[in-house]
Amino acid sequence: MTLKEHYSNSKKPVISFEIFPPKDDETKEKFQKLLGHLKTLKKYNPAFVSLTYGAGGSTQTNSFDMIKKIQSEVGLNVMPHFTCVCVRKNHILEYLSQIESLGIKNILALRGDVPCDCSVKNFDFHYANELVEFIKTHSNLSIGVAGYPEGHLECDNFMLDMKNLKRKVEAGADAVFTQMFFDNEKFYSFCQSARDLGIEVPIIPGILPIRSYGQLEKMLSMARVSLPEKLRIKLEKFKDNPDDIKKLGVEFATQQCQELLKFGICGLHFYTLNSSKAPSEILDNLRG
Ligand code: FAD
């Protein structure tokens, strides 16, 4: 099913999970372990699993293997991510035809961030809206794009960033998947701004269950994401106790999802960090 079909046909909120391919130099055991986590997550009937892409193509070989294995061994649909920095049009065409031949229906189209080892000069696309237009013209894929409830790090003008989001939707995007956020009010006003600008496609909140204090700090340093004061105080209190942080992460994300469900979101997209544990606990809490 396409993204459009998933979000318009389902009576319940659509569940999806993001994973990333283990690095080339990591063992096959990691692949198998990840497949095991996906088998666990399958019981929550996810519409698809989204698979990140190393900007510049660094994880591409693993991506194809992962897609095939997730489809054949786990029986889940995959939405691969794809970034357009450091690549040329002919490479993109080749990639699109390869994933379509694997039966893929959906793709998350991104600009990405230029990696330091990028050897391609003058790449063809500079922003994700150009990639969306290209994919729309050259494939039958349904396209998702990234959205930033607190604005993208490079853009200091929130409304300009929203207008740039609109460019992606006008170019043919069928759904917006957001960056993690911890303050639902930011998500609600992001949705309102999008609707005010005439962005009508589904906006799916990205949920990150906090797993470690250090990891969270690193992620926050690379994105424009604020922490509510109450959460910050609790994290500080538990920062030297990994088990308490994980417990807090699940409790916080459960409450966050409960409020988002009341708000009327059409889907929940979990950043799994390649583990089924926290998303399973959160989804069990939501069912319970
Ligand atoms: P764009 O939409 O192109 O925006 C980038 C910046 O340019 C913004 O500041 C925007 O305001 C501005 N802008 C956009 N269009 C224009 C225009 N036409 N003219 C002028 N300015 C413009 N990264 C990866 O490498 N691999 C992944 O798999 C991956 N998955 C992600 C999944 C999600 C859900 C999210 C939220 C992010 C993901 N990222 C991933 C990170 C993403 O690649 C970075 O945030 C990147 O910096 C921006 O990508 P984008 O597609 O949002 O870019």
Short mmCIF file of C-alpha atoms and ligand atoms in Angstrom, two decimals:
data_model
loop_
_atom_site.label_atom_id
_atom_site.label_comp_id
_atom_site.label_asym_id
_atom_site.label_seq_id
_atom_site.Cartn_x
_atom_site.Cartn_y
_atom_site.Cartn_z
CA MET A 1 0.00 0.00 0.00
CA THR A 2 1.08 3.57 -0.61
CA LEU A 3 1.46 6.14 2.17
CA LYS A 4 -1.72 7.80 0.96
CA GLU A 5 -3.61 4.50 1.27
CA HIS A 6 -2.16 3.66 4.68
CA TYR A 7 -3.18 6.95 6.24
CA SER A 8 -6.56 7.28 4.56
CA ASN A 9 -7.74 3.64 4.86
CA SER A 10 -6.85 2.90 8.46
CA LYS A 11 -9.43 3.45 11.17
CA LYS A 12 -6.75 3.13 13.86
CA PRO A 13 -3.56 5.21 14.08
CA VAL A 14 -0.97 3.75 11.72
CA ILE A 15 2.11 2.38 13.51
CA SER A 16 5.55 2.49 11.88
CA PHE A 17 9.10 1.93 13.11
CA GLU A 18 12.39 3.47 12.03
CA ILE A 19 15.53 1.34 11.99
CA PHE A 20 19.03 1.84 10.60
CA PRO A 21 21.26 -0.64 8.76
CA PRO A 22 24.21 -1.88 10.82
CA LYS A 23 27.52 -0.54 9.47
CA ASP A 24 29.48 -2.55 6.87
CA ASP A 25 32.11 -3.52 9.40
CA GLU A 26 29.58 -4.83 11.91
CA THR A 27 28.91 -8.54 12.10
CA LYS A 28 26.09 -10.47 10.48
CA GLU A 29 24.91 -11.20 14.01
CA LYS A 30 23.74 -7.59 14.24
CA PHE A 31 21.55 -8.10 11.17
CA GLN A 32 20.06 -11.23 12.71
CA LYS A 33 19.50 -9.50 16.03
CA LEU A 34 17.72 -6.64 14.29
CA LEU A 35 15.53 -9.06 12.36
CA GLY A 36 14.65 -10.61 15.73
CA HIS A 37 13.58 -7.21 17.07
CA LEU A 38 11.44 -6.65 13.97
CA LYS A 39 9.79 -10.04 14.45
CA THR A 40 8.86 -8.90 17.97
CA LEU A 41 7.51 -5.59 16.66
CA LYS A 42 5.45 -7.33 13.97
CA LYS A 43 2.78 -8.17 16.53
CA TYR A 44 1.86 -4.46 16.66
CA ASN A 45 0.85 -4.64 12.98
CA PRO A 46 3.11 -1.88 11.69
CA ALA A 47 2.20 -0.57 8.25
CA PHE A 48 5.89 -0.43 7.41
CA VAL A 49 9.41 -0.17 8.74
CA SER A 50 11.41 2.83 7.60
CA LEU A 51 15.08 2.22 6.91
CA THR A 52 17.54 5.10 7.17
CA TYR A 53 20.13 5.86 4.49
CA GLY A 54 23.68 7.07 5.05
CA ALA A 55 23.93 10.41 3.22
CA GLY A 56 26.23 9.92 0.25
CA GLY A 57 25.28 6.25 0.04
CA SER A 58 27.51 4.91 2.83
CA THR A 59 25.01 2.28 3.98
CA GLN A 60 23.42 1.57 0.60
CA THR A 61 24.72 -1.97 0.06
CA ASN A 62 23.43 -3.02 3.44
CA SER A 63 20.12 -1.27 2.71
CA PHE A 64 19.28 -3.56 -0.22
CA ASP A 65 20.15 -6.68 1.80
CA MET A 66 18.11 -5.41 4.72
CA ILE A 67 15.10 -4.63 2.54
CA LYS A 68 15.13 -8.13 1.06
CA LYS A 69 15.53 -9.79 4.45
CA ILE A 70 12.86 -7.72 6.18
CA GLN A 71 10.45 -8.56 3.38
CA SER A 72 11.24 -12.25 3.11
CA GLU A 73 12.17 -13.25 6.67
CA VAL A 74 9.96 -10.92 8.69
CA GLY A 75 7.20 -10.19 6.18
CA LEU A 76 7.06 -6.43 6.75
CA ASN A 77 6.88 -3.60 4.20
CA VAL A 78 9.86 -1.28 4.04
CA MET A 79 9.99 2.45 3.35
CA PRO A 80 13.63 3.20 2.51
CA HIS A 81 14.98 6.69 3.17
CA PHE A 82 17.03 8.30 0.42
CA THR A 83 19.22 11.41 0.52
CA CYS A 84 20.15 13.49 -2.52
CA VAL A 85 23.37 15.18 -1.40
CA CYS A 86 26.54 13.89 -3.07
CA VAL A 87 24.72 11.89 -5.73
CA ARG A 88 24.01 12.40 -9.42
CA LYS A 89 20.71 11.94 -11.24
CA ASN A 90 21.79 8.76 -13.00
CA HIS A 91 22.59 7.14 -9.65
CA ILE A 92 19.20 8.17 -8.27
CA LEU A 93 17.43 6.68 -11.32
CA GLU A 94 19.30 3.42 -10.83
CA TYR A 95 18.43 3.35 -7.12
CA LEU A 96 14.74 4.05 -7.76
CA SER A 97 14.49 1.28 -10.32
CA GLN A 98 16.26 -1.13 -7.94
CA ILE A 99 13.93 -0.49 -5.04
CA GLU A 100 10.83 -0.57 -7.24
CA SER A 101 11.98 -3.95 -8.54
CA LEU A 102 12.00 -5.12 -4.91
CA GLY A 103 8.30 -4.22 -4.66
CA ILE A 104 8.83 -1.05 -2.60
CA LYS A 105 5.88 1.35 -2.72
CA ASN A 106 7.05 4.21 -0.47
CA ILE A 107 10.20 6.26 0.01
CA LEU A 108 11.28 8.98 2.44
CA ALA A 109 12.93 11.69 0.32
CA LEU A 110 15.56 13.78 2.10
CA ARG A 111 18.29 16.21 1.34
CA GLY A 112 20.67 14.77 3.95
CA ASP A 113 23.80 16.47 5.25
CA VAL A 114 26.97 16.49 3.15
CA PRO A 115 29.40 13.98 4.70
CA CYS A 116 33.04 15.10 5.08
CA ASP A 117 34.23 12.40 2.67
CA CYS A 118 31.89 13.42 -0.18
CA SER A 119 33.79 13.15 -3.45
CA VAL A 120 30.98 14.25 -5.80
CA LYS A 121 31.26 17.88 -6.87
CA ASN A 122 28.26 19.93 -8.08
CA PHE A 123 25.56 17.42 -7.22
CA ASP A 124 22.25 17.72 -9.05
CA PHE A 125 19.91 18.48 -6.16
CA HIS A 126 20.40 20.89 -3.28
CA TYR A 127 17.09 20.60 -1.45
CA ALA A 128 14.65 17.81 -0.78
CA ASN A 129 11.84 19.46 -2.79
CA GLU A 130 13.94 18.95 -5.95
CA LEU A 131 14.40 15.27 -5.10
CA VAL A 132 10.66 14.86 -4.45
CA GLU A 133 9.85 16.33 -7.86
CA PHE A 134 12.38 14.03 -9.53
CA ILE A 135 11.07 10.89 -7.78
CA LYS A 136 7.51 11.86 -8.65
CA THR A 137 8.43 12.21 -12.32
CA HIS A 138 10.54 9.08 -12.58
CA SER A 139 8.77 6.49 -10.41
CA ASN A 140 5.44 5.34 -9.05
CA LEU A 141 6.62 5.65 -5.47
CA SER A 142 4.57 7.39 -2.80
CA ILE A 143 6.79 9.94 -1.09
CA GLY A 144 7.27 10.94 2.53
CA VAL A 145 9.34 13.94 3.64
CA ALA A 146 10.88 15.22 6.87
CA GLY A 147 9.32 17.95 9.02
CA TYR A 148 10.76 19.83 11.98
CA PRO A 149 8.28 20.87 14.70
CA GLU A 150 10.80 23.35 16.14
CA GLY A 151 12.35 24.31 12.80
CA HIS A 152 15.33 22.87 10.95
CA LEU A 153 18.70 23.66 12.50
CA GLU A 154 19.93 25.61 9.45
CA CYS A 155 16.88 27.86 9.18
CA ASP A 156 16.43 30.56 11.81
CA ASN A 157 13.10 31.68 10.43
CA PHE A 158 10.38 29.16 11.39
CA MET A 159 7.85 30.40 8.82
CA LEU A 160 10.45 30.22 6.05
CA ASP A 161 11.20 26.64 7.07
CA MET A 162 7.45 25.89 6.93
CA LYS A 163 7.28 27.41 3.44
CA ASN A 164 10.15 25.15 2.45
CA LEU A 165 8.15 22.21 3.82
CA LYS A 166 5.27 23.33 1.63
CA ARG A 167 7.57 23.23 -1.41
CA LYS A 168 8.12 19.51 -0.72
CA VAL A 169 4.39 18.86 -0.48
CA GLU A 170 3.68 20.85 -3.63
CA ALA A 171 6.37 18.84 -5.38
CA GLY A 172 4.40 15.67 -4.59
CA ALA A 173 4.98 14.49 -1.02
CA ASP A 174 2.14 12.40 0.43
CA ALA A 175 3.08 12.54 4.14
CA VAL A 176 5.34 14.39 6.56
CA PHE A 177 7.32 12.49 9.23
CA THR A 178 8.60 14.69 12.01
CA GLN A 179 11.87 14.87 13.81
CA MET A 180 11.72 13.76 17.46
CA PHE A 181 10.23 16.26 19.89
CA PHE A 182 9.43 16.15 23.61
CA ASP A 183 7.02 19.05 23.90
CA ASN A 184 3.70 18.18 22.28
CA GLU A 185 2.71 21.86 22.18
CA LYS A 186 5.49 22.38 19.60
CA PHE A 187 3.99 19.61 17.48
CA TYR A 188 0.47 21.04 17.74
CA SER A 189 1.57 24.50 16.64
CA PHE A 190 3.68 22.96 13.84
CA CYS A 191 0.54 21.18 12.57
CA GLN A 192 -1.47 24.40 12.84
CA SER A 193 1.15 26.38 10.89
CA ALA A 194 1.22 23.65 8.25
CA ARG A 195 -2.56 23.66 7.89
CA ASP A 196 -2.60 27.49 7.78
CA LEU A 197 -0.19 27.30 4.86
CA GLY A 198 -2.44 24.83 3.06
CA ILE A 199 -0.37 21.69 3.79
CA GLU A 200 -3.08 19.04 3.87
CA VAL A 201 -1.11 15.76 3.87
CA PRO A 202 -0.87 13.59 7.01
CA ILE A 203 1.72 14.74 9.57
CA ILE A 204 3.09 11.82 11.57
CA PRO A 205 4.84 12.52 14.87
CA GLY A 206 8.27 10.92 15.33
CA ILE A 207 8.59 9.46 18.84
CA LEU A 208 11.95 8.84 20.41
CA PRO A 209 11.86 6.77 23.60
CA ILE A 210 14.85 8.11 25.55
CA ARG A 211 17.26 5.23 26.24
CA SER A 212 20.38 6.93 27.52
CA TYR A 213 21.31 10.34 28.88
CA GLY A 214 24.55 10.61 26.89
CA GLN A 215 22.91 9.54 23.64
CA LEU A 216 20.10 12.06 24.14
CA GLU A 217 22.58 14.87 24.80
CA LYS A 218 24.41 14.01 21.57
CA MET A 219 21.18 13.97 19.56
CA LEU A 220 20.02 17.27 21.03
CA SER A 221 23.33 18.89 20.09
CA MET A 222 22.64 18.06 16.43
CA ALA A 223 19.04 19.24 16.22
CA ARG A 224 16.70 22.03 17.26
CA VAL A 225 14.70 20.11 19.88
CA SER A 226 13.79 21.45 23.31
CA LEU A 227 13.31 19.52 26.53
CA PRO A 228 10.44 20.50 28.84
CA GLU A 229 11.84 21.65 32.18
CA LYS A 230 10.12 18.88 34.19
CA LEU A 231 11.65 16.23 31.94
CA ARG A 232 15.08 17.85 32.09
CA ILE A 233 15.00 17.81 35.92
CA LYS A 234 14.07 14.12 35.99
CA LEU A 235 16.76 13.24 33.45
CA GLU A 236 19.38 15.11 35.49
CA LYS A 237 18.27 13.24 38.59
CA PHE A 238 18.59 9.80 36.97
CA LYS A 239 21.49 10.50 34.63
CA ASP A 240 23.88 8.09 36.36
CA ASN A 241 21.37 5.27 36.49
CA PRO A 242 20.76 3.81 33.01
CA ASP A 243 17.83 1.63 34.12
CA ASP A 244 15.97 4.58 35.61
CA ILE A 245 16.57 6.62 32.45
CA LYS A 246 15.12 3.83 30.31
CA LYS A 247 12.10 3.54 32.60
CA LEU A 248 11.58 7.30 32.47
CA GLY A 249 11.95 7.21 28.67
CA VAL A 250 9.13 4.67 28.35
CA GLU A 251 6.88 6.48 30.84
CA PHE A 252 7.42 9.83 29.16
CA ALA A 253 6.87 8.51 25.63
CA THR A 254 3.73 6.64 26.73
CA GLN A 255 2.22 9.83 28.11
CA GLN A 256 3.35 11.76 25.06
CA CYS A 257 1.64 9.24 22.75
CA GLN A 258 -1.54 9.20 24.86
CA GLU A 259 -1.83 12.98 24.49
CA LEU A 260 -1.06 12.85 20.76
CA LEU A 261 -3.72 10.19 20.27
CA LYS A 262 -6.25 12.42 22.03
CA PHE A 263 -5.19 15.25 19.71
CA GLY A 264 -6.19 12.99 16.82
CA ILE A 265 -2.93 12.08 15.06
CA CYS A 266 -3.24 9.54 12.25
CA GLY A 267 -0.06 7.62 13.02
CA LEU A 268 2.88 7.11 15.38
CA HIS A 269 6.38 6.71 13.96
CA PHE A 270 8.83 5.26 16.51
CA TYR A 271 12.57 5.84 16.40
CA THR A 272 13.51 2.38 17.62
CA LEU A 273 17.32 2.77 17.66
CA ASN A 274 17.20 -0.85 16.46
CA SER A 275 15.60 -2.23 19.61
CA SER A 276 12.06 -3.51 20.07
CA LYS A 277 12.11 -3.11 23.85
CA ALA A 278 10.96 0.47 24.42
CA PRO A 279 8.47 0.64 21.50
CA SER A 280 6.91 -2.66 22.65
CA GLU A 281 6.57 -1.41 26.22
CA ILE A 282 5.02 1.86 25.04
CA LEU A 283 2.58 0.15 22.71
CA ASP A 284 1.62 -2.35 25.43
CA ASN A 285 0.99 0.58 27.80
CA LEU A 286 -1.17 2.27 25.17
CA ARG A 287 -3.20 -0.89 24.64
CA GLY A 288 -3.46 -1.62 28.35
P1 FAD B 1 15.31 20.09 3.15
O1 FAD B 1 13.84 19.93 3.21
O2 FAD B 1 15.94 20.29 1.81
O3 FAD B 1 15.68 21.32 4.11
C1 FAD B 1 17.03 21.59 4.48
C2 FAD B 1 17.17 23.05 4.84
O4 FAD B 1 17.09 23.86 3.67
C3 FAD B 1 16.10 23.59 5.78
O5 FAD B 1 16.70 24.53 6.62
C4 FAD B 1 15.10 24.27 4.84
O6 FAD B 1 14.39 25.34 5.47
C5 FAD B 1 15.99 24.77 3.72
N1 FAD B 1 15.35 24.65 2.38
C6 FAD B 1 14.58 23.62 1.94
N2 FAD B 1 14.23 23.81 0.67
C7 FAD B 1 14.78 24.98 0.27
C8 FAD B 1 14.80 25.69 -0.96
N3 FAD B 1 14.17 25.22 -2.03
N4 FAD B 1 15.49 26.85 -1.01
C9 FAD B 1 16.14 27.33 0.10
N5 FAD B 1 16.16 26.69 1.28
C10 FAD B 1 15.50 25.52 1.37
N6 FAD B 1 19.45 12.03 7.27
C11 FAD B 1 20.15 11.04 6.65
O7 FAD B 1 21.29 11.27 6.25
N7 FAD B 1 19.60 9.80 6.43
C12 FAD B 1 18.35 9.49 6.82
O8 FAD B 1 17.90 8.36 6.62
C13 FAD B 1 17.57 10.50 7.48
N8 FAD B 1 16.29 10.25 7.88
C14 FAD B 1 15.55 11.26 8.45
C15 FAD B 1 14.22 11.00 8.81
C16 FAD B 1 13.44 12.00 9.38
C17 FAD B 1 11.98 11.70 9.73
C18 FAD B 1 13.99 13.28 9.66
C19 FAD B 1 13.18 14.33 10.32
C20 FAD B 1 15.31 13.54 9.30
C21 FAD B 1 16.11 12.54 8.69
N9 FAD B 1 17.43 12.78 8.30
C22 FAD B 1 18.17 11.78 7.68
C23 FAD B 1 18.07 14.08 8.57
C24 FAD B 1 18.00 15.04 7.36
O9 FAD B 1 18.68 14.51 6.26
C25 FAD B 1 18.62 16.37 7.79
O10 FAD B 1 17.82 16.97 8.78
C26 FAD B 1 18.95 17.34 6.68
O11 FAD B 1 19.72 18.41 7.25
C27 FAD B 1 17.75 18.00 6.02
O12 FAD B 1 17.07 17.14 5.20
P2 FAD B 1 15.63 17.58 4.62
O13 FAD B 1 15.21 16.53 3.70
O14 FAD B 1 14.72 17.96 5.71
O15 FAD B 1 16.08 18.90 3.80
#
